[in-house]
Amino acid sequence: MAETIFSKIIRGEIPCHKVYEDDLVLAFLDINPLSVGHTLVIPKEPAATLDQLSDESAAAIGRVLPRLSRAVLAATGAKDWNILQNNGVAAHQAVFHVHFHIIPKHDDAGLGIGWKQRNFDHAQGKALAAQIAAAVKG
Ligand code: 5GP
């Protein structure tokens, strides 16, 4: 994986406003926040996108996400928030090191979502679900 700005932050070569660290995970404030308290949670493992992340690092992030979310809410007074995780340029990923955004919602500040839902095709859905289930088994 190519070196990213987050590798430098993990190594302490670039400063950050750190809120949490353990052996596998680092969390710090986003430098261009969508709202006050916008926090990034990253694995120390250098995986570009989530599908490339080890189960161990994924579990480590999953273990602390609820606790970090509670802490961000407590510190900012927000009651609502989004978890966002982008993969790939078309999906708005700018830094190619896995990261989860914790984005508090404060009035009009926070994550805006375009949520254009489509009709469900049950025949296509049945075939697709079987295909995905088979791929999960590997
Ligand atoms: P993405 O669009 O890849 O999901 O989000 C990348 C995020 O990383 C952006 O929200 C951006 O503001 C944040 N970011 C990029 N460079 C830095 C940096 O050097 N320090 C911090 N704290 N955040 C950064």
XYZ file of C-alpha atoms and ligand atoms in Angstrom:
162
model
C 0.000 0.000 0.000
C 1.230 3.515 -0.810
C 2.290 5.718 2.085
C -0.450 8.105 3.263
C -0.699 11.072 5.582
C -2.250 8.742 8.178
C 0.912 6.571 8.271
C 2.840 9.706 9.191
C 0.281 10.562 11.885
C 0.554 7.016 13.314
C 4.338 7.360 13.460
C 4.034 10.796 15.106
C 5.765 12.553 12.204
C 2.703 14.776 11.690
C 0.792 16.104 14.709
C -2.836 15.313 15.426
C -5.366 15.979 18.165
C -5.363 12.427 19.532
C -8.379 11.190 21.471
C -7.568 7.474 21.778
C -4.796 4.974 21.106
C -4.203 1.280 21.710
C -1.916 -1.315 20.095
C -4.047 -1.561 16.946
C -6.118 1.618 16.758
C -5.641 5.397 16.736
C -8.383 8.049 16.875
C -7.969 11.787 16.353
C -9.952 14.862 15.320
C -10.523 15.426 11.597
C -8.591 18.470 10.352
C -11.524 19.640 8.156
C -14.521 18.660 10.265
C -18.088 18.465 9.005
C -19.121 19.349 12.558
C -17.529 19.978 15.945
C -16.200 16.662 17.268
C -15.736 15.004 13.841
C -13.328 12.203 14.717
C -11.380 9.688 12.632
C -10.792 6.146 13.883
C -8.060 4.280 12.028
C -6.288 0.935 12.271
C -2.527 1.100 12.628
C -2.414 -1.624 10.006
C -1.821 0.038 6.612
C -4.817 -1.242 4.624
C -6.122 1.038 1.859
C -9.767 -0.061 1.966
C -11.930 -1.988 4.417
C -12.002 -5.199 2.376
C -8.211 -5.393 2.733
C -8.222 -5.076 6.529
C -7.393 -8.059 8.765
C -10.075 -9.512 11.024
C -7.884 -8.615 14.012
C -7.743 -4.897 13.157
C -11.417 -4.866 12.164
C -12.343 -6.384 15.526
C -10.146 -3.870 17.355
C -11.940 -0.983 15.647
C -15.364 -2.523 16.223
C -14.536 -2.939 19.902
C -13.796 0.765 20.448
C -16.236 2.464 18.026
C -19.194 2.477 20.449
C -16.992 3.757 23.310
C -15.457 6.467 21.139
C -18.912 7.458 19.869
C -20.156 7.821 23.455
C -17.107 9.948 24.302
C -17.598 12.238 21.277
C -21.287 12.666 22.148
C -20.465 13.395 25.797
C -17.835 15.981 24.872
C -19.877 17.767 22.201
C -23.386 17.472 23.631
C -24.622 15.996 20.360
C -27.343 13.350 20.578
C -27.286 12.126 16.992
C -24.319 11.146 14.842
C -23.212 9.195 11.787
C -20.497 6.612 11.270
C -19.112 6.958 7.748
C -16.557 4.745 6.045
C -15.615 5.506 2.430
C -13.873 3.082 0.056
C -12.610 4.198 -3.351
C -12.556 7.506 -5.180
C -16.125 7.197 -6.479
C -17.231 6.588 -2.888
C -15.538 9.806 -1.739
C -12.391 8.270 -0.237
C -9.527 10.781 -0.276
C -7.027 9.134 2.087
C -6.214 5.552 1.151
C -5.755 4.216 4.664
C -8.908 2.713 6.214
C -10.733 5.148 8.471
C -14.099 5.438 10.153
C -15.595 8.905 10.602
C -17.596 9.662 13.743
C -19.622 12.736 12.754
C -21.839 14.405 15.353
C -25.013 16.089 14.119
C -25.413 19.649 15.409
C -28.451 21.406 13.891
C -27.472 21.807 10.228
C -23.810 20.759 10.731
C -22.795 17.163 10.135
C -23.080 14.621 7.370
C -25.476 15.356 4.493
C -26.752 12.216 2.813
C -28.270 11.707 -0.631
C -30.411 8.610 -0.082
C -32.081 7.767 -3.384
C -33.813 4.459 -2.789
C -34.855 2.158 -5.639
C -37.484 -0.524 -6.064
C -36.417 -4.038 -5.071
C -36.415 -6.820 -7.697
C -37.044 -10.049 -5.731
C -35.814 -12.412 -8.468
C -32.594 -10.467 -8.825
C -32.322 -10.147 -5.016
C -32.652 -13.929 -4.521
C -29.832 -14.651 -6.995
C -27.661 -11.866 -5.608
C -28.117 -12.943 -1.981
C -27.063 -16.491 -2.917
C -24.025 -15.130 -4.764
C -22.953 -12.959 -1.818
C -23.563 -15.767 0.689
C -21.329 -18.074 -1.370
C -18.607 -15.399 -1.596
C -18.704 -14.843 2.194
C -17.900 -18.542 2.708
C -14.938 -18.058 0.352
P -12.246 10.379 3.267
O -12.906 11.286 2.262
O -10.992 9.715 2.719
O -13.215 9.385 3.856
O -11.825 11.306 4.466
C -10.509 11.681 4.762
C -10.574 12.634 5.932
O -9.262 12.820 6.408
C -11.132 14.010 5.565
O -12.290 14.258 6.346
C -9.984 14.962 5.878
O -10.414 16.172 6.438
C -9.138 14.162 6.852
N -7.720 14.485 6.811
C -6.939 14.545 5.696
N -5.680 14.867 6.028
C -5.659 15.012 7.389
C -4.630 15.333 8.326
O -3.466 15.563 7.995
N -4.983 15.372 9.631
C -6.250 15.108 10.048
N -6.493 15.168 11.355
N -7.241 14.801 9.197
C -6.956 14.751 7.881
